[in-house]
Amino acid sequence: MPASLRKELFATPLDGVVTVLLITGLAAAGSRLLHWALTQADWAVIQANSTLFAVGRYPIEQQWRLWLLGALLAAAAGLSWGVLRGLALPDRPTTALWPRHDRLAASLLVLLAAWAPAALGLTLTIQSRWWGLTGLLLLVRWLAGRYGSRLGKTAPLVLPMVWPLLYLVGMVLIGGGLGLVAVGANEWGGLLLTLVQASFAILLSAPLGVLLALGRRSSLPLLRWGSVVYIEFIRGAPLITLLFLGQNILGFLLPGGMAPDRIWRAAWILTFFSAAYLAEAVRSGLAAVPRGQLEAARSLGLSLPQALAKVVLPQALRIALPATVGQFISLLQDTTLLSLIGLLDLLGTARSVMANPLFLGKSAEVYLTLAVLFWCCCAALGLGSRALERRLNPPSLGR
Amino acid sequence: MPFLRTLLPKLSFASTLALALLLASCASEGGGLQSQKIDLIKNRGKLICGVDGKLPGFSFLGSDGAYSGLDVDVCKAVAASLLGDSGKVDYRDLNSSERFAALASGEVDLLSRNTTETLTRDAAGGNGLSFAPTTFYDGQGVMVAAGSGVKSLKDLAGKPICVESGTTTELNLADRMRELKATYTPLKFQTGDQTYAAYLQGRCLAVTSDRSQLAAKRTSFPDPSAHLLLGEVLSKEPLTPATTNADPVWSDAVRWSVYALMQAEELGITKANVAAKLAQAQANPNQADLRRFLGVEGDFGKTLGLPADFVVKAIAAVGNYGEIFDRNVGPGSKLKLDRGLNRQWSQGGLIYSPPFR
Amino acid sequence: MASRLGKSPPWWQNRRLLPWLVQASVGLVLVLVIAFLLGNLVRNLSAAGLLLSWRWLGQPASFDIAETLLPFNASQPYWRGLLAGLVNTLRVVGLGFVGATLVGTLVGSASFSGNGLVKRLARIYVELIRNIPLLLQLVFWYFVVFLALPNGAAAIQLPGIVLAKSGLFLPGFEAGFQWSGPTLVDGVWQAPLRFTPEFGALLTGLVVYTGAFIAEVVRGGIAAVPKGQWEAATSLGLGPLPSLRRIIIPQALRVIVPGLNTQYISLAKNSSLAVACGYTDLYSVAETSLNQTGRAIEVIVILLAAYLAIDLVISLLMNGLNRLVQIKER
């Protein structure tokens, strides 16, 4: 046994015993799980309902719009990935086109695209579409990495524009309008609905959260107390209670019959909820920026809004980035609560699938698949956040 | 100061405008046969119907994306009578917790969701609903596993019983067990699926709900013959479509659309022969009752706020009450329920339409 | 520009006036919006016949609650049912605090263990749990784990403890100070101390989930203690355990306690997901009351007030604890 491994696992007799116990326990549990997954589990429930899980009851003849949106998303993701990778770190001025992590990620994506659609029992045309999407993502990534440096300084500024624009285009593609057939919101479901809700809430709660954080630190009493009351009220209430409030009370707060669709009610509640928590994250970022920054900016002749926008906020947002992305990850996870108010998001669709007579009792398979799906999405977001943080807060600059 | 001269008038104008808008929105509409709800539905072009969506035979969303069931057919009939087309319906799946709030807030126009008509739900001081004619006379029952040895409600003392929360079912169960002076453990779940899932996994010994619902769900169990319904009927459960008290014109329109289905069965008018009957009525000026019923003469539709041929449209879309029953829960379906109390009054049942006159 | 000297600046640059203008406009907008919403609320409520009233709280509830510390039956009023729900919530939250803190401390300290496998396992546990939604974990625990347990004679029987589909049965004192353990009567387990699977699933899910977050807090706290403190403690001859207890933990607590505050409040709020497990906590009873009475506004006010009160109490207690552990610098 190599010396380093021995030092890590068997340094003392107690360590050795603990290691042996853990290894045998893990091996036993792991083999039983594998045995169950390969022999006893009935994965037909996932295969038969993969469309339902992915897009709910979206009309089949309009699903080409979702494929188009998927292609746009793949291109945007590849672009972001390539440009971010091209951003030079201070301690590493030139980066290889495909560093080790990227090669690993790319090969994982290729493997996933090759295995998953086939395992789900999808038709060959749909499988080839998934291969096409993955190919597009990797192609754009390569192009962006190769030629992105020509964009120069404007590159990191272009990226934050691409995603909100893509969101608007996506909403038109999904919902209809501009010549496309309208698809009502109550036909969206599954992963589509989860992503629509999460992206709506993320995009709208970000500016609202920043405004609330600024308001909380404002010297104007009305703004400060208004922000404090709002933030503390939202933070004191469980999300399910607020969703309940939104579903039941919103209809009474607006003139009769004008209540927005249940889906948008829930999306607005998620936005208001997330804005309060974001405000706290941004507030801690604002507090970490030395007061001297604001004073220096004002003494240079910048007005208060200008000083905040150009000097204080960029630094504060950079510091608050991990907490902010953490809040976004929580938001993605909180969309599962929509199933408790009867909406057919991913978890809600899963529960309604299990009500189908054919699939009664297959809860383990369905929940495990959902858990893996969520874990991958949230872990990917976390990894992306850490990579972004390393680039925006280089350790060598110090604070 | 100069700014005051410009700002203050602007502020006062803005607040006056806002106040005026506020007051305007409070103003009520004029009288006459004005129905906000009917106008709203006509403008929208679609009827929004609250259903269950997961109850085979009553309202079930099939894998092809189409809704079917007795409650769904009632929605289709109302849509056909008001809008002329039974396809102009938007269905909303509602669980038992949110159904009344959705109806009260105007999110759905009609609640056709196997809802029991009770005093508190009808009363203006209670839920303030307005009930249409009962479309299914049911009773509450209890389902147990065949081998469990439970023969009556008394045997369930001290045992866990699964029940869906927010229903009359949980209240009736509590009352019956209190009469028997028996304790029990009620396990409550938000939706029907979870309730039956917990029962099937053996968490509770029995599950209670409307007998028709138990029979409907049982057809989808892995082994339907392993479960049996106890003979006891715990309560009366008249399943009735509902609207709110707020718009009496709309409520009446719905009520008489449903009565039309029942009257049609009494007169022998079916989906297949309604066109022929219409032609017959148009050709024969002597058949006054039929002519008035089918809208050839008279103004029944107009007094209700519906088109004159609303009966014809409704029956052409879904058939009469008997056909609806047979197709969804009777011999022509998987449930194969006996009509029982749901026969016409002339055959000893409770389905009775007041005269169309 | 010389013409500007001596004159008061225009109103949009007047620094004394601007704050009041901004506040006045914000205030006006708020007032208008609230008036609009309230006007609609009153009009819609009176049309539906549901104007605000609290008398329904005294009506008999007519529904039963499965498990309560507070005795409750269907003939008792709604307010007593809501109180029983609140007691249920406090029960799971209290036990959840204990469990999550234990798990979190264990896993957090395990990150500093000498054993490489233990360190990695702690890391995997935290990363795994944090990225899966809590609701998914709760329904998994309930429907896949607890409801899959065997029942009756086939239940898992350890000395004095029985784990079955119908619950966890522990020995305790029967009426009359008799110590007795779980017994099988007619195929049904009985015991003095009994936890239902609903409670068990909720508690397990909350403890596992919050424990992962508390582990991160503990790890951050211990990592915030400068490495020099460890070295100084070792050089003074203190072993690993006494140095942890006397030197490291008191300093780490400074950072840990504020983080614990957030996690405890989060646990208290997450307990409202009990409705997914079939456990009748405050939210579940409130939802049932809403369905049976239709009184949406009153029920939601009660819910919000109760959870706000719970959060305030937790914050107060943790602030007191915080003041205790803050080290007074010289």
mmCIF file of N, CA and C in Angstrom, chain C residues 121-189:
data_model
loop_
_atom_site.group_PDB
_atom_site.id
_atom_site.type_symbol
_atom_site.label_atom_id
_atom_site.label_comp_id
_atom_site.label_asym_id
_atom_site.label_seq_id
_atom_site.Cartn_x
_atom_site.Cartn_y
_atom_site.Cartn_z
ATOM 1 N N LEU C 121 -16.040 11.291 3.423
ATOM 2 C CA LEU C 121 -17.439 10.942 3.599
ATOM 3 C C LEU C 121 -18.237 12.134 4.113
ATOM 4 N N ALA C 122 -17.639 12.872 5.055
ATOM 5 C CA ALA C 122 -18.337 14.052 5.563
ATOM 6 C C ALA C 122 -18.596 15.031 4.428
ATOM 7 N N ARG C 123 -17.612 15.231 3.580
ATOM 8 C CA ARG C 123 -17.754 16.148 2.450
ATOM 9 C C ARG C 123 -18.855 15.681 1.504
ATOM 10 N N ILE C 124 -18.839 14.362 1.204
ATOM 11 C CA ILE C 124 -19.837 13.813 0.271
ATOM 12 C C ILE C 124 -21.232 13.974 0.854
ATOM 13 N N TYR C 125 -21.360 13.689 2.155
ATOM 14 C CA TYR C 125 -22.671 13.818 2.798
ATOM 15 C C TYR C 125 -23.221 15.237 2.636
ATOM 16 N N VAL C 126 -22.374 16.220 2.955
ATOM 17 C CA VAL C 126 -22.838 17.602 2.888
ATOM 18 C C VAL C 126 -23.188 17.982 1.452
ATOM 19 N N GLU C 127 -22.309 17.670 0.512
ATOM 20 C CA GLU C 127 -22.574 18.058 -0.875
ATOM 21 C C GLU C 127 -23.794 17.357 -1.430
ATOM 22 N N LEU C 128 -24.010 16.115 -1.022
ATOM 23 C CA LEU C 128 -25.165 15.375 -1.524
ATOM 24 C C LEU C 128 -26.461 15.986 -1.015
ATOM 25 N N ILE C 129 -26.528 16.211 0.299
ATOM 26 C CA ILE C 129 -27.788 16.642 0.905
ATOM 27 C C ILE C 129 -28.130 18.067 0.506
ATOM 28 N N ARG C 130 -27.126 18.916 0.393
ATOM 29 C CA ARG C 130 -27.412 20.319 0.104
ATOM 30 C C ARG C 130 -28.017 20.541 -1.265
ATOM 31 N N ASN C 131 -27.749 19.664 -2.196
ATOM 32 C CA ASN C 131 -28.182 19.905 -3.568
ATOM 33 C C ASN C 131 -29.456 19.181 -3.933
ATOM 34 N N ILE C 132 -30.085 18.512 -2.967
ATOM 35 C CA ILE C 132 -31.363 17.860 -3.255
ATOM 36 C C ILE C 132 -32.436 18.585 -2.470
ATOM 37 N N PRO C 133 -33.563 18.948 -3.102
ATOM 38 C CA PRO C 133 -34.586 19.726 -2.390
ATOM 39 C C PRO C 133 -35.119 18.985 -1.177
ATOM 40 N N LEU C 134 -35.458 19.743 -0.145
ATOM 41 C CA LEU C 134 -35.915 19.143 1.104
ATOM 42 C C LEU C 134 -37.208 18.377 0.907
ATOM 43 N N LEU C 135 -38.136 18.929 0.127
ATOM 44 C CA LEU C 135 -39.422 18.268 -0.056
ATOM 45 C C LEU C 135 -39.237 16.900 -0.691
ATOM 46 N N LEU C 136 -38.325 16.828 -1.652
ATOM 47 C CA LEU C 136 -38.048 15.551 -2.297
ATOM 48 C C LEU C 136 -37.496 14.559 -1.271
ATOM 49 N N GLN C 137 -36.590 15.047 -0.407
ATOM 50 C CA GLN C 137 -36.034 14.165 0.616
ATOM 51 C C GLN C 137 -37.123 13.689 1.561
ATOM 52 N N LEU C 138 -38.053 14.593 1.959
ATOM 53 C CA LEU C 138 -39.100 14.211 2.892
ATOM 54 C C LEU C 138 -40.010 13.140 2.310
ATOM 55 N N VAL C 139 -40.467 13.355 1.048
ATOM 56 C CA VAL C 139 -41.364 12.334 0.494
ATOM 57 C C VAL C 139 -40.608 11.034 0.277
ATOM 58 N N PHE C 140 -39.317 11.136 -0.013
ATOM 59 C CA PHE C 140 -38.524 9.921 -0.151
ATOM 60 C C PHE C 140 -38.488 9.161 1.169
ATOM 61 N N TRP C 141 -38.156 9.866 2.267
ATOM 62 C CA TRP C 141 -38.100 9.190 3.565
ATOM 63 C C TRP C 141 -39.442 8.553 3.881
ATOM 64 N N TYR C 142 -40.526 9.278 3.647
ATOM 65 C CA TYR C 142 -41.809 8.746 4.063
ATOM 66 C C TYR C 142 -42.262 7.602 3.171
ATOM 67 N N PHE C 143 -42.350 7.851 1.854
ATOM 68 C CA PHE C 143 -42.961 6.850 0.989
ATOM 69 C C PHE C 143 -42.022 5.709 0.657
ATOM 70 N N VAL C 144 -40.725 5.946 0.593
ATOM 71 C CA VAL C 144 -39.823 4.888 0.157
ATOM 72 C C VAL C 144 -39.213 4.152 1.338
ATOM 73 N N VAL C 145 -38.925 4.851 2.428
ATOM 74 C CA VAL C 145 -38.238 4.191 3.542
ATOM 75 C C VAL C 145 -39.218 3.747 4.612
ATOM 76 N N PHE C 146 -39.950 4.714 5.196
ATOM 77 C CA PHE C 146 -40.755 4.371 6.360
ATOM 78 C C PHE C 146 -41.954 3.514 6.014
ATOM 79 N N LEU C 147 -42.577 3.766 4.842
ATOM 80 C CA LEU C 147 -43.744 2.958 4.516
ATOM 81 C C LEU C 147 -43.352 1.601 3.957
ATOM 82 N N ALA C 148 -42.048 1.387 3.731
ATOM 83 C CA ALA C 148 -41.614 0.095 3.219
ATOM 84 C C ALA C 148 -41.194 -0.833 4.340
ATOM 85 N N LEU C 149 -41.251 -0.352 5.574
ATOM 86 C CA LEU C 149 -40.858 -1.195 6.694
ATOM 87 C C LEU C 149 -41.857 -2.325 6.882
ATOM 88 N N PRO C 150 -41.415 -3.453 7.380
ATOM 89 C CA PRO C 150 -42.364 -4.552 7.619
ATOM 90 C C PRO C 150 -43.254 -4.246 8.809
ATOM 91 N N ASN C 151 -44.351 -4.971 8.897
ATOM 92 C CA ASN C 151 -45.313 -4.703 9.959
ATOM 93 C C ASN C 151 -45.545 -5.954 10.786
ATOM 94 N N GLY C 152 -46.206 -5.783 11.916
ATOM 95 C CA GLY C 152 -46.605 -6.930 12.719
ATOM 96 C C GLY C 152 -45.400 -7.703 13.227
ATOM 97 N N ALA C 153 -45.471 -9.022 13.129
ATOM 98 C CA ALA C 153 -44.425 -9.871 13.700
ATOM 99 C C ALA C 153 -43.122 -9.756 12.934
ATOM 100 N N ALA C 154 -43.191 -9.285 11.690
ATOM 101 C CA ALA C 154 -41.971 -9.200 10.882
ATOM 102 C C ALA C 154 -41.223 -7.913 11.116
ATOM 103 N N ALA C 155 -41.690 -7.097 12.047
ATOM 104 C CA ALA C 155 -41.051 -5.799 12.258
ATOM 105 C C ALA C 155 -39.632 -5.966 12.773
ATOM 106 N N ILE C 156 -38.830 -4.915 12.570
ATOM 107 C CA ILE C 156 -37.439 -4.943 13.028
ATOM 108 C C ILE C 156 -37.440 -4.811 14.541
ATOM 109 N N GLN C 157 -36.953 -5.841 15.223
ATOM 110 C CA GLN C 157 -36.993 -5.820 16.683
ATOM 111 C C GLN C 157 -35.599 -5.825 17.255
ATOM 112 N N LEU C 158 -35.269 -4.730 17.924
ATOM 113 C CA LEU C 158 -34.019 -4.654 18.675
ATOM 114 C C LEU C 158 -34.388 -4.702 20.147
ATOM 115 N N PRO C 159 -33.392 -4.965 21.048
ATOM 116 C CA PRO C 159 -33.762 -5.023 22.474
ATOM 117 C C PRO C 159 -34.441 -3.738 22.919
ATOM 118 N N GLY C 160 -35.726 -3.853 23.238
ATOM 119 C CA GLY C 160 -36.454 -2.704 23.760
ATOM 120 C C GLY C 160 -36.989 -1.768 22.695
ATOM 121 N N ILE C 161 -36.539 -1.885 21.470
ATOM 122 C CA ILE C 161 -36.999 -0.964 20.436
ATOM 123 C C ILE C 161 -37.599 -1.769 19.300
ATOM 124 N N VAL C 162 -38.745 -1.306 18.806
ATOM 125 C CA VAL C 162 -39.356 -1.981 17.660
ATOM 126 C C VAL C 162 -39.593 -0.948 16.577
ATOM 127 N N LEU C 163 -39.121 -1.235 15.374
ATOM 128 C CA LEU C 163 -39.313 -0.344 14.238
ATOM 129 C C LEU C 163 -40.214 -1.063 13.245
ATOM 130 N N ALA C 164 -41.439 -0.519 13.079
ATOM 131 C CA ALA C 164 -42.396 -1.174 12.195
ATOM 132 C C ALA C 164 -43.030 -0.138 11.293
ATOM 133 N N LYS C 165 -43.851 -0.604 10.352
ATOM 134 C CA LYS C 165 -44.519 0.324 9.462
ATOM 135 C C LYS C 165 -45.449 1.236 10.245
ATOM 136 N N SER C 166 -45.971 0.743 11.372
ATOM 137 C CA SER C 166 -46.897 1.571 12.136
ATOM 138 C C SER C 166 -46.184 2.509 13.086
ATOM 139 N N GLY C 167 -44.855 2.493 13.099
ATOM 140 C CA GLY C 167 -44.159 3.478 13.901
ATOM 141 C C GLY C 167 -42.962 2.939 14.639
ATOM 142 N N LEU C 168 -42.384 3.824 15.444
ATOM 143 C CA LEU C 168 -41.252 3.450 16.287
ATOM 144 C C LEU C 168 -41.772 3.303 17.704
ATOM 145 N N PHE C 169 -41.538 2.150 18.297
ATOM 146 C CA PHE C 169 -42.071 1.875 19.631
ATOM 147 C C PHE C 169 -40.931 1.760 20.617
ATOM 148 N N LEU C 170 -40.987 2.565 21.680
ATOM 149 C CA LEU C 170 -39.924 2.588 22.676
ATOM 150 C C LEU C 170 -40.502 2.254 24.049
ATOM 151 N N PRO C 171 -39.663 1.687 24.922
ATOM 152 C CA PRO C 171 -40.165 1.404 26.277
ATOM 153 C C PRO C 171 -40.282 2.687 27.077
ATOM 154 N N GLY C 172 -41.126 2.620 28.081
ATOM 155 C CA GLY C 172 -41.308 3.780 28.933
ATOM 156 C C GLY C 172 -42.154 3.419 30.112
ATOM 157 N N PHE C 173 -42.599 4.453 30.819
ATOM 158 C CA PHE C 173 -43.409 4.221 32.012
ATOM 159 C C PHE C 173 -44.878 4.200 31.634
ATOM 160 N N GLU C 174 -45.515 3.043 31.904
ATOM 161 C CA GLU C 174 -46.963 2.992 31.707
ATOM 162 C C GLU C 174 -47.626 3.719 32.853
ATOM 163 N N ALA C 175 -48.968 3.801 32.806
ATOM 164 C CA ALA C 175 -49.696 4.406 33.924
ATOM 165 C C ALA C 175 -49.408 3.609 35.174
ATOM 166 N N GLY C 176 -48.965 4.264 36.213
ATOM 167 C CA GLY C 176 -48.677 3.556 37.453
ATOM 168 C C GLY C 176 -47.195 3.236 37.601
ATOM 169 N N PHE C 177 -46.342 4.013 36.902
ATOM 170 C CA PHE C 177 -44.903 3.896 37.060
ATOM 171 C C PHE C 177 -44.387 2.487 36.807
ATOM 172 N N GLN C 178 -45.006 1.818 35.879
ATOM 173 C CA GLN C 178 -44.518 0.500 35.498
ATOM 174 C C GLN C 178 -43.695 0.631 34.236
ATOM 175 N N TRP C 179 -42.469 0.141 34.292
ATOM 176 C CA TRP C 179 -41.630 0.191 33.100
ATOM 177 C C TRP C 179 -41.993 -0.977 32.183
ATOM 178 N N SER C 180 -42.409 -0.689 30.980
ATOM 179 C CA SER C 180 -42.720 -1.799 30.086
ATOM 180 C C SER C 180 -42.237 -1.477 28.682
ATOM 181 N N GLY C 181 -41.991 -2.524 27.940
ATOM 182 C CA GLY C 181 -41.470 -2.349 26.592
ATOM 183 C C GLY C 181 -42.554 -2.594 25.559
ATOM 184 N N PRO C 182 -42.178 -2.601 24.305
ATOM 185 C CA PRO C 182 -43.176 -2.811 23.241
ATOM 186 C C PRO C 182 -43.690 -4.246 23.262
ATOM 187 N N THR C 183 -44.980 -4.414 23.086
ATOM 188 C CA THR C 183 -45.582 -5.747 23.053
ATOM 189 C C THR C 183 -46.454 -5.873 21.819
ATOM 190 N N LEU C 184 -46.566 -7.098 21.326
ATOM 191 C CA LEU C 184 -47.371 -7.363 20.139
ATOM 192 C C LEU C 184 -48.736 -7.868 20.576
ATOM 193 N N VAL C 185 -49.772 -7.082 20.325
ATOM 194 C CA VAL C 185 -51.129 -7.462 20.733
ATOM 195 C C VAL C 185 -51.981 -7.563 19.484
ATOM 196 N N ASP C 186 -52.437 -8.793 19.169
ATOM 197 C CA ASP C 186 -53.336 -8.956 18.007
ATOM 198 C C ASP C 186 -52.683 -8.514 16.710
ATOM 199 N N GLY C 187 -51.372 -8.692 16.588
ATOM 200 C CA GLY C 187 -50.683 -8.262 15.366
ATOM 201 C C GLY C 187 -50.421 -6.778 15.325
ATOM 202 N N VAL C 188 -50.765 -6.063 16.390
ATOM 203 C CA VAL C 188 -50.523 -4.622 16.437
ATOM 204 C C VAL C 188 -49.581 -4.335 17.598
ATOM 205 N N TRP C 189 -48.565 -3.528 17.342
ATOM 206 C CA TRP C 189 -47.608 -3.207 18.390
ATOM 207 C C TRP C 189 -48.160 -2.139 19.308
#
